[in-house]
Structure formats: C-alpha cells, structure tokens
Amino acid sequence: DSRHKRLPIELLLRCGVPYESCFVLERSHESVHRSDKISMPDTVRIAAIGDLHIRTTIPSDYVRQLIGIEERADVLIVPGDITNGGRIQEVELAAELFRRIDIPIVGVMGNHDRRTMRRRYFLKFLEQAGVRMLDGETWEYMGIGVAGVSGSGGGFWPEEAADPVSNRAWQALSVRARREAARLDDALD
C-alpha cells in the first residue's frame, strides 16, 4: 500500500549477510507529515545482530552485548540464523534471551532456522518472546519501514561467490532466491 512509499528509510533484511554492529540512522523531517513532527525524534538508533547460531547454551558474549541494549538502541534487528539447526531447544534459549530485551525486536528466519521441523511453533515461540518475525511482510517503527524475507541458503543469488555445488542444486537455489527476492519486492510495494 502507499504508506510504505512515504517512508524515509527502508531496511532490507537479507540472511547470510553478517550484521553484527550497532549503527545510527539520521532521519529527515521533510518526509514526515506535519502533525507527526512534534513527537518524532531526530534519530532512531538501530542495533542489528545476526548469525547467532544458538545451540545448547547462549554464549556469555551475547548476553553481555544484548542485555541493557535499551540504553544504546531504540530497535533491534535480527536478520536470521538465530539458531544453529532450527531445533526447539535452540529457539527456546533464543526466546529467553530476547524476552530480556525491552525494545522492539524484528527479525527473519535464516537458512539454519528454516531447518526446523516445527516452523509454526518455532515462530510462535519467538513472537511470544516479543520478536516480530517477517516473512514477506513489512513492519514500521518510528517512521522507519522494515521489510523482510528469509532469503535462500547462503544469501541472495547471484551476488554470492560460486560454490562447488551441482548444477541442479545451484538451479534450485537460484529459483528459490528469485522467489524470495520477488516476495521482498512485493513487501516493499
């Protein structure tokens, strides 16, 4: 719908791309409606962390970096590979970590997360922990629009380096990547 076209910044979440830093986005009030100017901040701080690959324990580095992030960021983006194998035990640990974070969290499933045999339960567990999981949808926070899809194993083709996989497997991967890229494009419209 047209409300996404007026957003000043759109972030595209792509799995397979390491997002392990915090950054700040400046936003111009030029594209914000006059009635919104009073309550909207000049800066939205976005923290992003990806490729967590949580297994049977949560590494203490993650806990130290994420607990208290509310003081340094307004929103957290998690672009996939939250778990190492998509197992329920792994997502339960991840959800416990995310429950302790008191800012909005938005994410997508990565190729490792998609290994789950119980996708609905996997997503439900994260959403109950306060993580808004995107899969061809958009989400808006403080005038910033986020669109997300899960990508395809290893990222979005053809931008990645060639792998020594069979031609048939590569073709299947490229078909999936094109489908996911089209879903992302649809979400941005």
PDB file of C-alpha atoms in Angstrom:
ATOM      1  CA  ASP A   1       0.000   0.000   0.000  1.00  0.00           C
ATOM      2  CA  SER A   2       1.058   3.640  -0.412  1.00  0.00           C
ATOM      3  CA  ARG A   3       2.055   4.224   3.229  1.00  0.00           C
ATOM      4  CA  HIS A   4       5.327   2.343   2.643  1.00  0.00           C
ATOM      5  CA  LYS A   5       6.306   4.602  -0.262  1.00  0.00           C
ATOM      6  CA  ARG A   6       6.386   7.639   2.029  1.00  0.00           C
ATOM      7  CA  LEU A   7       8.814   6.106   4.493  1.00  0.00           C
ATOM      8  CA  PRO A   8      12.125   7.980   4.653  1.00  0.00           C
ATOM      9  CA  ILE A   9      14.262   4.845   5.028  1.00  0.00           C
ATOM     10  CA  GLU A  10      13.569   1.229   4.174  1.00  0.00           C
ATOM     11  CA  LEU A  11      15.803  -1.509   5.553  1.00  0.00           C
ATOM     12  CA  LEU A  12      16.076  -4.759   3.692  1.00  0.00           C
ATOM     13  CA  LEU A  13      16.877  -7.783   5.794  1.00  0.00           C
ATOM     14  CA  ARG A  14      18.954 -10.338   3.979  1.00  0.00           C
ATOM     15  CA  CYS A  15      20.056 -13.550   5.568  1.00  0.00           C
ATOM     16  CA  GLY A  16      23.603 -14.591   5.012  1.00  0.00           C
ATOM     17  CA  VAL A  17      24.908 -11.064   5.460  1.00  0.00           C
ATOM     18  CA  PRO A  18      26.594 -10.553   8.842  1.00  0.00           C
ATOM     19  CA  TYR A  19      25.022  -7.704  10.769  1.00  0.00           C
ATOM     20  CA  GLU A  20      26.986  -7.573  13.983  1.00  0.00           C
ATOM     21  CA  SER A  21      27.215  -3.905  14.784  1.00  0.00           C
ATOM     22  CA  CYS A  22      25.161  -1.016  16.046  1.00  0.00           C
ATOM     23  CA  PHE A  23      24.609   1.988  13.859  1.00  0.00           C
ATOM     24  CA  VAL A  24      22.573   5.180  13.907  1.00  0.00           C
ATOM     25  CA  LEU A  25      20.290   6.404  11.154  1.00  0.00           C
ATOM     26  CA  GLU A  26      19.521  10.078  10.856  1.00  0.00           C
ATOM     27  CA  ARG A  27      16.038  10.815   9.560  1.00  0.00           C
ATOM     28  CA  SER A  28      14.881  13.982   7.904  1.00  0.00           C
ATOM     29  CA  HIS A  29      11.580  15.504   8.986  1.00  0.00           C
ATOM     30  CA  GLU A  30      10.983  16.543   5.367  1.00  0.00           C
ATOM     31  CA  SER A  31       9.173  13.289   4.578  1.00  0.00           C
ATOM     32  CA  VAL A  32       7.136  13.192   7.806  1.00  0.00           C
ATOM     33  CA  HIS A  33       3.632  14.602   7.909  1.00  0.00           C
ATOM     34  CA  ARG A  34       3.356  17.937   9.710  1.00  0.00           C
ATOM     35  CA  SER A  35       1.161  16.553  12.510  1.00  0.00           C
ATOM     36  CA  ASP A  36       3.804  13.915  13.330  1.00  0.00           C
ATOM     37  CA  LYS A  37       6.711  16.336  13.711  1.00  0.00           C
ATOM     38  CA  ILE A  38       6.076  17.147  17.360  1.00  0.00           C
ATOM     39  CA  SER A  39       6.536  13.649  18.789  1.00  0.00           C
ATOM     40  CA  MET A  40       9.056  12.086  16.385  1.00  0.00           C
ATOM     41  CA  PRO A  41      12.732  12.018  17.372  1.00  0.00           C
ATOM     42  CA  ASP A  42      15.507  13.206  15.050  1.00  0.00           C
ATOM     43  CA  THR A  43      17.477   9.988  15.464  1.00  0.00           C
ATOM     44  CA  VAL A  44      16.461   6.350  15.600  1.00  0.00           C
ATOM     45  CA  ARG A  45      19.196   4.051  16.906  1.00  0.00           C
ATOM     46  CA  ILE A  46      19.113   0.610  15.290  1.00  0.00           C
ATOM     47  CA  ALA A  47      21.104  -2.311  16.626  1.00  0.00           C
ATOM     48  CA  ALA A  48      21.453  -5.389  14.453  1.00  0.00           C
ATOM     49  CA  ILE A  49      22.904  -8.770  15.259  1.00  0.00           C
ATOM     50  CA  GLY A  50      22.799 -11.814  13.042  1.00  0.00           C
ATOM     51  CA  ASP A  51      24.212 -15.289  12.757  1.00  0.00           C
ATOM     52  CA  LEU A  52      23.741 -16.046  16.451  1.00  0.00           C
ATOM     53  CA  HIS A  53      23.697 -19.818  15.745  1.00  0.00           C
ATOM     54  CA  ILE A  54      22.457 -20.610  19.265  1.00  0.00           C
ATOM     55  CA  ARG A  55      22.908 -24.285  20.146  1.00  0.00           C
ATOM     56  CA  THR A  56      22.598 -25.720  23.657  1.00  0.00           C
ATOM     57  CA  THR A  57      23.744 -22.620  25.554  1.00  0.00           C
ATOM     58  CA  ILE A  58      23.736 -18.893  24.976  1.00  0.00           C
ATOM     59  CA  PRO A  59      27.305 -17.582  24.722  1.00  0.00           C
ATOM     60  CA  SER A  60      28.068 -15.108  27.502  1.00  0.00           C
ATOM     61  CA  ASP A  61      29.267 -12.573  24.903  1.00  0.00           C
ATOM     62  CA  TYR A  62      25.725 -12.385  23.508  1.00  0.00           C
ATOM     63  CA  VAL A  63      24.257 -11.835  26.945  1.00  0.00           C
ATOM     64  CA  ARG A  64      26.760  -9.064  27.732  1.00  0.00           C
ATOM     65  CA  GLN A  65      26.152  -7.348  24.387  1.00  0.00           C
ATOM     66  CA  LEU A  66      22.360  -7.558  24.395  1.00  0.00           C
ATOM     67  CA  ILE A  67      21.326  -7.068  27.999  1.00  0.00           C
ATOM     68  CA  GLY A  68      20.977  -3.340  28.543  1.00  0.00           C
ATOM     69  CA  ILE A  69      20.934  -2.592  24.829  1.00  0.00           C
ATOM     70  CA  GLU A  70      17.898  -0.380  25.504  1.00  0.00           C
ATOM     71  CA  GLU A  71      20.310   2.334  26.604  1.00  0.00           C
ATOM     72  CA  ARG A  72      22.107   2.258  23.239  1.00  0.00           C
ATOM     73  CA  ALA A  73      19.376   1.413  20.718  1.00  0.00           C
ATOM     74  CA  ASP A  74      15.700   2.015  20.014  1.00  0.00           C
ATOM     75  CA  VAL A  75      15.093  -1.159  17.993  1.00  0.00           C
ATOM     76  CA  LEU A  76      16.917  -4.473  17.418  1.00  0.00           C
ATOM     77  CA  ILE A  77      17.029  -6.213  14.043  1.00  0.00           C
ATOM     78  CA  VAL A  78      17.873  -9.924  13.891  1.00  0.00           C
ATOM     79  CA  PRO A  79      18.479 -10.970  10.259  1.00  0.00           C
ATOM     80  CA  GLY A  80      18.434 -14.743  10.562  1.00  0.00           C
ATOM     81  CA  ASP A  81      20.375 -17.770  11.728  1.00  0.00           C
ATOM     82  CA  ILE A  82      19.111 -17.265  15.247  1.00  0.00           C
ATOM     83  CA  THR A  83      19.559 -20.995  15.854  1.00  0.00           C
ATOM     84  CA  ASN A  84      22.140 -23.401  14.527  1.00  0.00           C
ATOM     85  CA  GLY A  85      19.791 -26.167  13.470  1.00  0.00           C
ATOM     86  CA  GLY A  86      16.220 -24.963  13.950  1.00  0.00           C
ATOM     87  CA  ARG A  87      15.730 -27.203  16.971  1.00  0.00           C
ATOM     88  CA  ILE A  88      13.073 -26.294  19.526  1.00  0.00           C
ATOM     89  CA  GLN A  89      15.605 -26.353  22.384  1.00  0.00           C
ATOM     90  CA  GLU A  90      17.664 -23.747  20.486  1.00  0.00           C
ATOM     91  CA  VAL A  91      14.747 -21.415  19.809  1.00  0.00           C
ATOM     92  CA  GLU A  92      13.610 -21.681  23.435  1.00  0.00           C
ATOM     93  CA  LEU A  93      17.032 -20.412  24.539  1.00  0.00           C
ATOM     94  CA  ALA A  94      16.951 -17.612  21.972  1.00  0.00           C
ATOM     95  CA  ALA A  95      13.459 -16.598  23.093  1.00  0.00           C
ATOM     96  CA  GLU A  96      14.631 -16.455  26.702  1.00  0.00           C
ATOM     97  CA  LEU A  97      17.405 -14.056  25.670  1.00  0.00           C
ATOM     98  CA  PHE A  98      15.050 -11.877  23.605  1.00  0.00           C
ATOM     99  CA  ARG A  99      12.485 -11.726  26.447  1.00  0.00           C
ATOM    100  CA  ARG A 100      15.050  -9.797  28.494  1.00  0.00           C
ATOM    101  CA  ILE A 101      15.365  -7.056  25.882  1.00  0.00           C
ATOM    102  CA  ASP A 102      12.984  -4.158  26.416  1.00  0.00           C
ATOM    103  CA  ILE A 103      12.946  -2.614  22.918  1.00  0.00           C
ATOM    104  CA  PRO A 104      11.095  -3.734  19.793  1.00  0.00           C
ATOM    105  CA  ILE A 105      12.781  -6.650  18.016  1.00  0.00           C
ATOM    106  CA  VAL A 106      12.173  -7.584  14.375  1.00  0.00           C
ATOM    107  CA  GLY A 107      13.757 -10.474  12.506  1.00  0.00           C
ATOM    108  CA  VAL A 108      13.643 -13.052   9.763  1.00  0.00           C
ATOM    109  CA  MET A 109      14.417 -16.761   9.671  1.00  0.00           C
ATOM    110  CA  GLY A 110      17.798 -17.721   8.266  1.00  0.00           C
ATOM    111  CA  ASN A 111      18.669 -20.859   6.360  1.00  0.00           C
ATOM    112  CA  HIS A 112      19.700 -22.563   9.634  1.00  0.00           C
ATOM    113  CA  ASP A 113      16.390 -21.593  11.291  1.00  0.00           C
ATOM    114  CA  ARG A 114      14.446 -22.988   8.341  1.00  0.00           C
ATOM    115  CA  ARG A 115      15.768 -26.443   9.205  1.00  0.00           C
ATOM    116  CA  THR A 116      13.105 -26.643  11.909  1.00  0.00           C
ATOM    117  CA  MET A 117      10.561 -29.419  11.581  1.00  0.00           C
ATOM    118  CA  ARG A 118       8.024 -27.344  13.547  1.00  0.00           C
ATOM    119  CA  ARG A 119       8.020 -23.962  11.808  1.00  0.00           C
ATOM    120  CA  ARG A 120       4.797 -22.619  13.356  1.00  0.00           C
ATOM    121  CA  TYR A 121       5.941 -23.484  16.870  1.00  0.00           C
ATOM    122  CA  PHE A 122       9.383 -22.031  16.155  1.00  0.00           C
ATOM    123  CA  LEU A 123       7.884 -18.709  15.021  1.00  0.00           C
ATOM    124  CA  LYS A 124       5.266 -18.679  17.771  1.00  0.00           C
ATOM    125  CA  PHE A 125       7.944 -19.113  20.420  1.00  0.00           C
ATOM    126  CA  LEU A 126       9.893 -16.106  19.114  1.00  0.00           C
ATOM    127  CA  GLU A 127       6.784 -13.968  18.743  1.00  0.00           C
ATOM    128  CA  GLN A 128       5.702 -14.784  22.311  1.00  0.00           C
ATOM    129  CA  ALA A 129       9.134 -13.510  23.370  1.00  0.00           C
ATOM    130  CA  GLY A 130       8.406 -10.203  21.640  1.00  0.00           C
ATOM    131  CA  VAL A 131      10.197 -10.773  18.331  1.00  0.00           C
ATOM    132  CA  ARG A 132       8.228  -9.663  15.259  1.00  0.00           C
ATOM    133  CA  MET A 133       9.206 -12.215  12.603  1.00  0.00           C
ATOM    134  CA  LEU A 134       8.829 -11.096   8.997  1.00  0.00           C
ATOM    135  CA  ASP A 135       8.288 -13.386   6.033  1.00  0.00           C
ATOM    136  CA  GLY A 136       7.284 -11.289   3.065  1.00  0.00           C
ATOM    137  CA  GLU A 137       5.721  -8.622   5.293  1.00  0.00           C
ATOM    138  CA  THR A 138       6.667  -5.157   6.419  1.00  0.00           C
ATOM    139  CA  TRP A 139       6.857  -3.551   9.842  1.00  0.00           C
ATOM    140  CA  GLU A 140       7.048   0.121  10.723  1.00  0.00           C
ATOM    141  CA  TYR A 141       8.639   1.716  13.767  1.00  0.00           C
ATOM    142  CA  MET A 142       9.080   5.439  14.385  1.00  0.00           C
ATOM    143  CA  GLY A 143       8.752   6.235  10.683  1.00  0.00           C
ATOM    144  CA  ILE A 144      11.205   3.583   9.508  1.00  0.00           C
ATOM    145  CA  GLY A 145       9.882   0.715   7.437  1.00  0.00           C
ATOM    146  CA  VAL A 146      11.416  -2.733   7.569  1.00  0.00           C
ATOM    147  CA  ALA A 147      10.668  -5.449   5.014  1.00  0.00           C
ATOM    148  CA  GLY A 148      11.933  -8.977   5.417  1.00  0.00           C
ATOM    149  CA  VAL A 149      12.097 -12.402   3.832  1.00  0.00           C
ATOM    150  CA  SER A 150      14.164 -15.376   4.840  1.00  0.00           C
ATOM    151  CA  GLY A 151      16.396 -15.363   1.778  1.00  0.00           C
ATOM    152  CA  SER A 152      17.818 -18.582   0.498  1.00  0.00           C
ATOM    153  CA  GLY A 153      20.586 -20.715   1.910  1.00  0.00           C
ATOM    154  CA  GLY A 154      23.770 -18.687   1.730  1.00  0.00           C
ATOM    155  CA  GLY A 155      22.137 -15.372   0.847  1.00  0.00           C
ATOM    156  CA  PHE A 156      20.624 -13.920  -2.303  1.00  0.00           C
ATOM    157  CA  TRP A 157      21.804 -15.288  -5.624  1.00  0.00           C
ATOM    158  CA  PRO A 158      23.678 -14.279  -7.809  1.00  0.00           C
ATOM    159  CA  GLU A 159      25.584 -11.853  -5.588  1.00  0.00           C
ATOM    160  CA  GLU A 160      27.494 -14.544  -3.698  1.00  0.00           C
ATOM    161  CA  ALA A 161      30.610 -16.293  -4.919  1.00  0.00           C
ATOM    162  CA  ALA A 162      30.153 -19.546  -6.772  1.00  0.00           C
ATOM    163  CA  ASP A 163      30.045 -22.693  -4.649  1.00  0.00           C
ATOM    164  CA  PRO A 164      31.196 -26.117  -5.801  1.00  0.00           C
ATOM    165  CA  VAL A 165      27.639 -27.490  -5.796  1.00  0.00           C
ATOM    166  CA  SER A 166      25.989 -29.435  -8.572  1.00  0.00           C
ATOM    167  CA  ASN A 167      24.330 -27.534 -11.381  1.00  0.00           C
ATOM    168  CA  ARG A 168      20.912 -28.923 -10.389  1.00  0.00           C
ATOM    169  CA  ALA A 169      21.335 -27.780  -6.768  1.00  0.00           C
ATOM    170  CA  TRP A 170      22.530 -24.355  -7.923  1.00  0.00           C
ATOM    171  CA  GLN A 171      19.497 -24.005 -10.201  1.00  0.00           C
ATOM    172  CA  ALA A 172      17.148 -24.905  -7.341  1.00  0.00           C
ATOM    173  CA  LEU A 173      18.881 -22.354  -5.114  1.00  0.00           C
ATOM    174  CA  SER A 174      18.594 -19.648  -7.764  1.00  0.00           C
ATOM    175  CA  VAL A 175      14.880 -20.345  -8.271  1.00  0.00           C
ATOM    176  CA  ARG A 176      14.294 -20.038  -4.517  1.00  0.00           C
ATOM    177  CA  ALA A 177      16.393 -16.868  -4.322  1.00  0.00           C
ATOM    178  CA  ARG A 178      14.457 -15.256  -7.146  1.00  0.00           C
ATOM    179  CA  ARG A 179      11.181 -16.208  -5.458  1.00  0.00           C
ATOM    180  CA  GLU A 180      12.323 -14.693  -2.140  1.00  0.00           C
ATOM    181  CA  ALA A 181      13.599 -11.550  -3.886  1.00  0.00           C
ATOM    182  CA  ALA A 182      10.194 -11.170  -5.573  1.00  0.00           C
ATOM    183  CA  ARG A 183       8.453 -11.579  -2.187  1.00  0.00           C
ATOM    184  CA  LEU A 184      10.698  -8.890  -0.718  1.00  0.00           C
ATOM    185  CA  ASP A 185       9.931  -6.623  -3.663  1.00  0.00           C
ATOM    186  CA  ASP A 186       6.183  -7.232  -3.138  1.00  0.00           C
ATOM    187  CA  ALA A 187       6.516  -6.410   0.568  1.00  0.00           C
ATOM    188  CA  LEU A 188       8.120  -3.074  -0.306  1.00  0.00           C
ATOM    189  CA  ASP A 189       5.264  -2.073  -2.644  1.00  0.00           C
TER     190      ASP A 189
END
